[in-house]
Coordinates of C-alpha atoms in Angstrom, one line a residue:
X1 CA -0.3 33.9 -16.7
X2 CA -2.1 34.1 -13.3
X3 CA -2.9 31.0 -11.4
X4 CA -6.2 30.5 -9.8
X5 CA -5.7 31.1 -6.0
X6 CA -7.7 28.1 -5.0
X7 CA -5.8 25.8 -7.4
X8 CA -2.5 27.2 -6.0
X9 CA -3.6 26.4 -2.5
X10 CA -4.5 22.8 -3.5
X11 CA -1.1 22.4 -5.2
X12 CA 0.7 23.8 -2.1
X13 CA -1.3 21.5 0.2
X14 CA -0.4 18.5 -2.0
X15 CA 3.2 19.4 -2.1
X16 CA 3.3 19.6 1.7
X17 CA 1.9 16.1 2.1
X18 CA 4.0 14.4 -0.6
X19 CA 5.2 11.4 1.5
X20 CA 1.6 10.7 2.6
X21 CA 0.4 10.7 -1.0
X22 CA 3.3 8.5 -2.0
X23 CA 2.2 6.0 0.7
X24 CA -1.5 6.2 -0.3
X25 CA -0.4 5.3 -3.8
X26 CA 1.6 2.4 -2.4
X27 CA -1.0 1.2 0.1
X28 CA -4.2 1.5 -1.9
X29 CA -3.3 -0.8 -4.7
X30 CA -5.1 -3.7 -6.4
X31 CA -4.4 -5.7 -3.2
X32 CA -6.5 -3.3 -1.2
X33 CA -9.2 -3.1 -3.9
X34 CA -9.4 -6.9 -4.2
X35 CA -9.4 -7.4 -0.4
X36 CA -12.0 -4.7 0.4
X37 CA -14.3 -5.7 -2.5
X38 CA -14.1 -9.4 -1.6
X39 CA -14.7 -8.5 2.1
X40 CA -17.7 -6.2 1.2
X41 CA -19.2 -8.8 -1.1
X42 CA -18.9 -11.7 1.3
X43 CA -19.5 -10.0 4.7
X44 CA -21.0 -6.6 4.0
X45 CA -19.6 -4.0 6.3
X46 CA -19.2 -6.5 9.2
X47 CA -15.4 -6.3 9.0
X48 CA -15.3 -2.5 8.7
X49 CA -14.0 -2.4 12.3
X50 CA -10.8 -4.2 11.2
X51 CA -10.2 -1.5 8.5
X52 CA -10.8 1.4 11.0
X53 CA -8.5 -0.1 13.6
X54 CA -5.8 -0.8 10.9
X55 CA -6.0 2.8 9.7
X56 CA -5.8 4.2 13.3
X57 CA -2.8 2.0 14.0
X58 CA -1.3 2.9 10.6
X59 CA -1.4 6.6 11.6
X60 CA 0.3 5.8 15.0
X61 CA 3.2 3.9 13.4
X62 CA 3.6 6.4 10.6
X63 CA 4.0 9.2 13.1
X64 CA 6.4 7.2 15.2
X65 CA 8.6 6.1 12.2
X66 CA 8.6 9.6 10.8
X67 CA 9.5 11.1 14.2
X68 CA 12.4 8.8 14.9
X69 CA 13.7 9.5 11.4
X70 CA 13.5 13.2 11.8
X71 CA 15.1 13.3 15.2
X72 CA 17.9 10.9 14.4
X73 CA 18.5 11.9 10.8
X74 CA 18.7 8.2 10.0
X75 CA 16.3 5.8 8.3
X76 CA 14.6 2.9 10.1
X77 CA 16.7 -0.2 9.1
X78 CA 20.0 1.7 9.7
X79 CA 18.7 2.6 13.2
X80 CA 17.7 -1.0 13.9
X81 CA 21.1 -2.2 12.7
X82 CA 23.2 0.3 14.8
X83 CA 21.0 0.6 17.9
X84 CA 20.4 -3.1 18.7
X85 CA 23.0 -5.8 19.6
X86 CA 21.6 -8.2 17.0
X87 CA 20.0 -5.4 14.9
X88 CA 21.6 -6.6 11.7
X89 CA 19.8 -9.9 12.0
X90 CA 16.5 -8.1 12.6
X91 CA 17.1 -5.8 9.6
X92 CA 18.0 -8.6 7.3
X93 CA 14.9 -10.5 8.3
X94 CA 12.7 -7.5 7.6
X95 CA 14.5 -6.9 4.2
X96 CA 14.1 -10.6 3.1
X97 CA 10.5 -10.9 4.4
X98 CA 9.4 -7.6 2.8
X99 CA 11.0 -8.3 -0.6
X100 CA 9.4 -11.8 -0.7
X101 CA 6.0 -10.3 0.2
X102 CA 6.3 -7.5 -2.3
X103 CA 7.4 -9.7 -5.1
X104 CA 4.3 -11.9 -4.5
X105 CA 2.2 -8.8 -4.5
X106 CA 3.9 -7.5 -7.7
X107 CA 2.8 -10.7 -9.5
X108 CA -0.7 -10.3 -8.3
X109 CA -0.9 -6.5 -9.0
X110 CA 0.4 -6.7 -12.5
X111 CA -1.7 -9.7 -13.3
X112 CA -4.9 -7.9 -12.1
X113 CA -3.9 -4.7 -14.0
X114 CA -3.4 -6.8 -17.2
X115 CA -6.7 -8.7 -16.7
X116 CA -8.5 -5.4 -16.3
X117 CA -6.9 -3.6 -19.3
X118 CA -7.6 -6.7 -21.4
X119 CA -11.3 -6.5 -20.3
X120 CA -11.3 -2.8 -21.0
X121 CA -10.0 -3.4 -24.6
X122 CA -12.6 -6.2 -25.1
X123 CA -15.4 -3.8 -24.1
X124 CA -14.1 -0.9 -26.1
X125 CA -13.3 -2.8 -29.3
X126 CA -16.1 -5.3 -29.7
X127 CA -14.5 -8.4 -28.2
X128 CA -10.9 -7.8 -29.3
X129 CA -8.5 -9.9 -27.1
X130 CA -5.0 -8.8 -26.4
X131 CA -2.8 -11.4 -24.5
X132 CA -1.9 -10.4 -21.0
X133 CA 1.8 -11.0 -21.7
X134 CA 1.9 -8.1 -24.2
X135 CA 0.0 -5.8 -21.8
X136 CA 2.4 -6.6 -18.9
X137 CA 5.4 -6.1 -21.3
X138 CA 4.0 -2.7 -22.4
X139 CA 3.6 -1.4 -18.8
X140 CA 7.0 -2.9 -17.7
X141 CA 8.9 -1.1 -20.5
X142 CA 7.2 2.2 -19.6
X143 CA 7.8 1.7 -15.9
X144 CA 11.5 0.8 -16.4
X145 CA 12.0 3.8 -18.6
X146 CA 10.5 6.2 -16.0
X147 CA 12.6 4.6 -13.3
X148 CA 15.7 4.8 -15.4
X149 CA 15.5 8.5 -15.9
X150 CA 13.3 9.6 -13.0
X151 CA 13.9 11.0 -9.5
X152 CA 11.9 10.8 -6.3
X153 CA 10.2 14.1 -7.0
X154 CA 9.0 12.8 -10.3
X155 CA 7.5 9.7 -8.7
X156 CA 5.8 11.7 -6.1
X157 CA 4.1 13.9 -8.7
X158 CA 3.1 10.9 -10.8
X159 CA 1.8 9.0 -7.8
X160 CA -0.2 12.1 -6.7
X161 CA -1.9 12.1 -10.2
X162 CA -2.6 8.4 -10.0
X163 CA -4.0 8.7 -6.4
X164 CA -6.3 11.5 -7.5
X165 CA -7.5 9.5 -10.5
X166 CA -8.0 6.4 -8.4
X167 CA -9.9 8.3 -5.6
X168 CA -12.2 10.1 -8.0
X169 CA -12.9 6.9 -9.9
X170 CA -14.1 5.0 -6.8
X171 CA -16.2 7.9 -5.6
X172 CA -17.8 8.3 -9.0
X173 CA -18.6 4.5 -9.2
X174 CA -20.1 4.8 -5.6
X175 CA -22.4 7.6 -6.8
X176 CA -23.3 5.8 -10.1
X177 CA -24.2 2.4 -8.6
X178 CA -26.1 4.0 -5.7
X179 CA -25.6 1.3 -3.1
X180 CA -28.1 1.0 -0.2
X181 CA -26.9 3.4 2.5
X182 CA -29.2 2.0 5.1
X183 CA -27.8 -1.5 4.4
X184 CA -24.2 -0.2 4.7
X185 CA -24.9 1.5 8.0
X186 CA -26.8 -1.4 9.5
X187 CA -24.0 -3.8 8.5
X188 CA -21.3 -1.8 10.4
X189 CA -21.9 -3.8 13.6
X190 CA -18.5 -5.3 14.5
X191 CA -18.3 -9.1 14.2
X192 CA -16.1 -12.0 13.3
X193 CA -18.0 -14.2 10.8
X194 CA -17.9 -17.9 11.5
X195 CA -17.3 -18.7 7.8
X196 CA -14.2 -20.3 6.3
X197 CA -11.6 -17.7 5.2
X198 CA -12.9 -14.9 7.4
X199 CA -9.8 -14.8 9.7
X200 CA -7.6 -14.7 6.6
X201 CA -9.6 -11.7 5.3
X202 CA -9.1 -9.9 8.6
X203 CA -5.3 -10.6 8.3
X204 CA -5.4 -9.4 4.7
X205 CA -7.2 -6.2 5.7
X206 CA -4.5 -5.6 8.2
X207 CA -1.7 -6.5 5.9
X208 CA -2.9 -4.3 3.1
X209 CA -3.6 -1.3 5.3
X210 CA -1.3 -1.5 8.4
X211 CA 1.5 -2.9 6.2
X212 CA 5.0 -3.4 7.6
X213 CA 6.4 -2.2 4.3
X214 CA 4.6 1.1 4.6
X215 CA 6.4 2.0 7.8
X216 CA 9.8 1.1 6.6
X217 CA 9.1 3.0 3.4
X218 CA 7.7 5.9 5.5
X219 CA 11.1 6.4 7.0
X220 CA 12.7 6.5 3.6
X221 CA 10.3 8.8 1.9
X222 CA 10.4 11.3 4.8
X223 CA 14.2 11.3 4.4
X224 CA 13.8 11.7 0.6
X225 CA 11.6 14.8 1.3
X226 CA 14.5 16.4 3.1
X227 CA 12.5 17.2 6.2
X228 CA 14.3 17.9 9.5
X229 CA 13.5 18.1 13.2
X230 CA 11.6 21.4 12.7
X231 CA 9.1 19.5 10.5
X232 CA 7.7 17.3 13.2
X233 CA 4.2 19.0 13.1
X234 CA 4.2 18.8 9.3
X235 CA 5.1 15.1 9.4
X236 CA 2.2 14.4 11.9
X237 CA -0.3 16.2 9.7
X238 CA 1.0 14.4 6.6
X239 CA 0.5 11.0 8.4
X240 CA -3.0 12.0 9.4
X241 CA -4.0 12.9 5.8
X242 CA -2.5 9.7 4.5
X243 CA -4.2 7.4 7.1
X244 CA -7.6 9.3 6.7
X245 CA -7.4 9.0 2.9
X246 CA -6.6 5.3 3.2
X247 CA -9.7 4.8 5.4
X248 CA -11.9 6.8 3.0
X249 CA -10.9 5.1 -0.2
X250 CA -10.8 1.6 1.3
X251 CA -14.1 2.2 3.0
X252 CA -15.8 3.4 -0.3
X253 CA -14.6 0.2 -2.1
X254 CA -15.9 -2.0 0.7
X255 CA -19.2 -0.1 0.9
X256 CA -19.8 -0.3 -2.9
X257 CA -19.4 -4.1 -2.8
X258 CA -21.5 -4.4 0.4
X259 CA -24.3 -2.2 -0.9
X260 CA -24.5 -4.0 -4.3
X261 CA -22.9 -7.4 -4.5
X262 CA -23.6 -8.5 -0.8
X263 CA -27.3 -7.6 -0.8
X264 CA -27.7 -9.5 -4.1
X265 CA -25.9 -12.5 -2.7
X266 CA -23.1 -12.3 -5.2
X267 CA -19.6 -13.5 -4.5
X268 CA -16.3 -12.1 -5.8
X269 CA -13.5 -14.5 -6.8
X270 CA -11.8 -12.6 -9.5
X271 CA -11.2 -8.8 -10.0
X272 CA -12.5 -9.0 -13.6
X273 CA -15.7 -10.5 -12.2
X274 CA -16.1 -7.2 -10.4
X275 CA -16.4 -5.4 -13.8
X276 CA -18.9 -8.0 -15.0
X277 CA -21.0 -7.7 -11.9
X278 CA -21.0 -3.9 -11.8
X279 CA -21.7 -3.4 -15.5
X280 CA -25.4 -4.4 -15.2
X281 CA -25.8 -2.1 -12.1
X282 CA -24.0 1.0 -13.3
X283 CA -23.7 0.5 -17.1
X284 CA -20.7 0.3 -19.4
X285 CA -19.5 3.8 -18.2
X286 CA -19.3 2.5 -14.6
X287 CA -17.3 -0.5 -15.8
X288 CA -14.8 1.8 -17.6
X289 CA -14.5 4.1 -14.6
X290 CA -13.9 1.1 -12.3
X291 CA -11.2 -0.2 -14.7
X292 CA -9.5 3.2 -14.7
X293 CA -9.6 3.4 -10.9
X294 CA -8.3 -0.1 -10.2
X295 CA -5.6 0.1 -12.9
X296 CA -4.5 3.5 -11.4
X297 CA -4.4 1.8 -8.0
X298 CA -2.3 -1.0 -9.4
X299 CA 0.2 1.2 -11.3
X300 CA 0.6 3.5 -8.2
X301 CA 1.5 0.5 -6.2
X302 CA 4.0 -1.0 -8.7
X303 CA 6.4 2.1 -8.5
X304 CA 7.2 1.7 -4.8
X305 CA 7.2 -2.1 -5.0
X306 CA 10.1 -2.2 -7.5
X307 CA 11.9 0.5 -5.6
X308 CA 11.7 -1.3 -2.3
X309 CA 14.8 -3.6 -2.8
X310 CA 17.3 -0.8 -3.7
X311 CA 15.8 1.5 -1.1
X312 CA 15.9 -1.2 1.7
X313 CA 19.5 -2.0 0.9
X314 CA 20.5 1.7 1.0
X315 CA 18.5 2.0 4.3
X316 CA 20.4 -0.9 5.8
X317 CA 23.8 0.4 4.8
X318 CA 23.0 4.0 5.6
X319 CA 24.1 5.1 2.1
X320 CA 22.4 7.6 -0.2
X321 CA 19.5 6.3 -2.3
X322 CA 20.5 6.4 -5.9
X323 CA 18.1 4.6 -8.2
X324 CA 20.3 5.5 -11.2
X325 CA 23.2 3.3 -9.8
X326 CA 24.0 0.1 -11.7
X327 CA 23.0 -2.0 -8.7
X328 CA 19.6 -0.2 -8.3
X329 CA 18.9 -0.6 -12.1
X330 CA 19.6 -4.3 -12.0
X331 CA 17.4 -4.8 -8.9
X332 CA 14.6 -2.9 -10.5
X333 CA 15.0 -4.9 -13.7
X334 CA 14.9 -8.2 -11.8
X335 CA 11.9 -7.0 -9.8
X336 CA 10.0 -6.2 -13.0
X337 CA 10.6 -9.8 -14.3
X338 CA 8.4 -11.0 -11.4
X339 CA 5.6 -8.9 -12.9
X340 CA 5.2 -11.7 -15.5
X341 CA 4.6 -14.3 -12.8
X342 CA 0.9 -14.8 -13.4
X343 CA 1.5 -15.5 -17.1
X344 CA 3.2 -18.7 -16.1
X345 CA 1.5 -19.6 -12.8
X346 CA -1.9 -21.3 -12.5
X347 CA -2.8 -19.4 -9.4
X348 CA -5.1 -16.4 -10.2
X349 CA -3.9 -12.9 -9.3
X350 CA -6.6 -12.2 -6.7
X351 CA -5.6 -15.3 -4.7
X352 CA -2.0 -14.3 -4.8
X353 CA -2.9 -10.8 -3.6
X354 CA -5.0 -12.1 -0.6
X355 CA -2.1 -14.4 0.4
X356 CA 0.6 -11.7 0.0
X357 CA -1.5 -9.2 2.1
X358 CA -2.0 -11.8 4.9
X359 CA 1.7 -12.6 4.7
X360 CA 2.5 -8.9 5.3
X361 CA 0.5 -9.0 8.5
X362 CA 2.9 -11.6 9.9
X363 CA 5.8 -9.1 9.5
X364 CA 4.0 -6.3 11.4
X365 CA 5.2 -7.3 15.0
X366 CA 8.9 -7.2 13.8
X367 CA 8.5 -3.6 12.8
X368 CA 6.2 -2.4 15.6
X369 CA 8.2 -3.7 18.6
X370 CA 11.7 -2.3 17.6
X371 CA 10.3 1.2 16.9
X372 CA 8.6 1.2 20.3
X373 CA 12.0 0.6 21.9
X374 CA 13.7 3.2 19.8
X375 CA 11.0 5.9 20.3
X376 CA 11.5 5.5 24.1
X377 CA 15.3 5.5 24.1
X378 CA 16.3 8.8 25.8
X379 CA 19.9 8.6 24.6
X380 CA 18.7 8.5 21.0
X381 CA 15.5 10.7 21.1
X382 CA 16.5 13.1 23.9
X383 CA 13.5 15.4 24.7
X384 CA 11.5 14.0 21.7
X385 CA 11.0 10.5 23.2
X386 CA 7.5 9.0 22.9
X387 CA 4.8 10.5 25.1
X388 CA 2.5 8.4 27.3
X389 CA -0.3 8.7 24.7
X390 CA 1.9 7.6 21.9
X391 CA 3.2 4.7 23.9
X392 CA -0.3 3.5 24.7
X393 CA -1.0 3.7 20.9
X394 CA 2.1 1.7 20.0
X395 CA 1.4 -1.0 22.6
X396 CA -2.1 -1.3 21.2
X397 CA -0.6 -1.7 17.7
X398 CA 1.8 -4.5 19.0
X399 CA -1.2 -6.4 20.5
X400 CA -3.2 -6.0 17.4
X401 CA -0.3 -7.1 15.2
X402 CA 0.1 -10.3 17.3
X403 CA -3.6 -11.1 17.1
X404 CA -3.7 -10.6 13.3
X405 CA -0.5 -12.7 12.9
X406 CA -2.2 -15.5 14.7
X407 CA -5.3 -15.1 12.5
X408 CA -3.0 -15.3 9.4
X409 CA -1.2 -18.4 10.7
X410 CA -4.5 -20.1 11.7
X411 CA -6.0 -19.5 8.3
X412 CA -3.1 -20.5 6.1
X413 CA -1.4 -23.2 8.2

C-alpha cells in the first residue's frame, strides 16, 4: 500500500523532532493550561511578555543542554557531579528539588484531569457523577501498565499523538469561541499589574515554561534518541520547534481566556469553571473539545513526571536508563500513589498547580548557572564551546531566573 507523500514527510519531520515533542508534551500540561487561562482571565494579554521571554530563554537553555550532552556524550547531572568539586551536592539538590516539585505537580495534574473527566461524564450522561478516586485509579492502572511494558520510543509516539490532539483542541476552541482579536492585540502592552498574586503568576508562567526540569530532561531525552555530535544542527532545529510550539499553544490558551473571560470581567479559580464559563460561549461541543485538550495536556505531562525519578537517578550515576528494572518500577509505582493526593487534600488542584509552577521557577538558577560554566569549559567542550551570542543569551536567562525567583519568594513568603 502506497503512503501519501505529504503524510510521509510529516511523519519523517515528527520523527526528527522527537525529543522536542516529548518536552512539549511534558511542558504544556494542565499546569500550563491553568496558569495561562488564569493569567488571561485576570490580566488579559498584559503578561504575554513573560511568556515570550520564557519561551526564548527555554530555547536558549534547551540548545545549550543538548549541545553539552552531544559533545560530552554524558547527561547533565552526571556532568555536574564529575565536573564540579562539590558537583554531587548540586546534583542531589536538583534531584530532590525537582522530585518534590514534580510530585506536587502530579497531584495537581491528576486532580485536574479527574475533575475534567468527571465533568465530561456529567455532561454526556445527564448528570451522572463518577467519583474522582475511581477516575484517578483507572488512569493510574493504564499508565502503570504502559510504563511496565513500554520503551522510550513508545512514549515518544504516544506523547506525539497527545500533543497533536491537545494542540488541535485548543486551536479549534479558539476558532469556535471567536475571541476579540483587537482586544487581544491591544492588551499585549507589557506591564506588571499592581494586583495581589500578579508576581506569583509571572513566576508560575516562568516555572511552567522555562522549567528547570525541562532542561535536565532535555539532556536525558537527547541521549535516549541516540544522537551524536554530528546531530548538533538537528538538535538546534528540534529545540526551536519545541520552544515555538510551546509559545503558540500557551499563547492560544491565554488569548482565548483574555478575549472571552477577561473582557466579560469573569475570574477563573478552578479548571472545571473554565468548562462552565466556555459552554455558554461556544456551546457543549466547545466544552467537550476543551475537556479533550486539557485532559490530553494532563496525560502527556504525567508520563514524564513519573519517569523523572528513575531517569534523574540514572543521570546522576551515569548508568543506562532502564525503566523495566525493579528500582524504576518501584519508583514509578510510588510516584503514581501521589496522583491520589487531591482526593485526600483540601487544597484544590489549580492552587497546587500554581504553587508547584512557581516553586519550579526557584530551581531555575541552579540549572542555568552550572550549564553556563560547562558550555564555556574548553577542556570539556573543545572547539564546540559556547559562542559569544549563546553566552549573552545564557547570561540573560540567569538574570531572568534570579528576578523570577525573587518574584516567587516575594509572593509566597
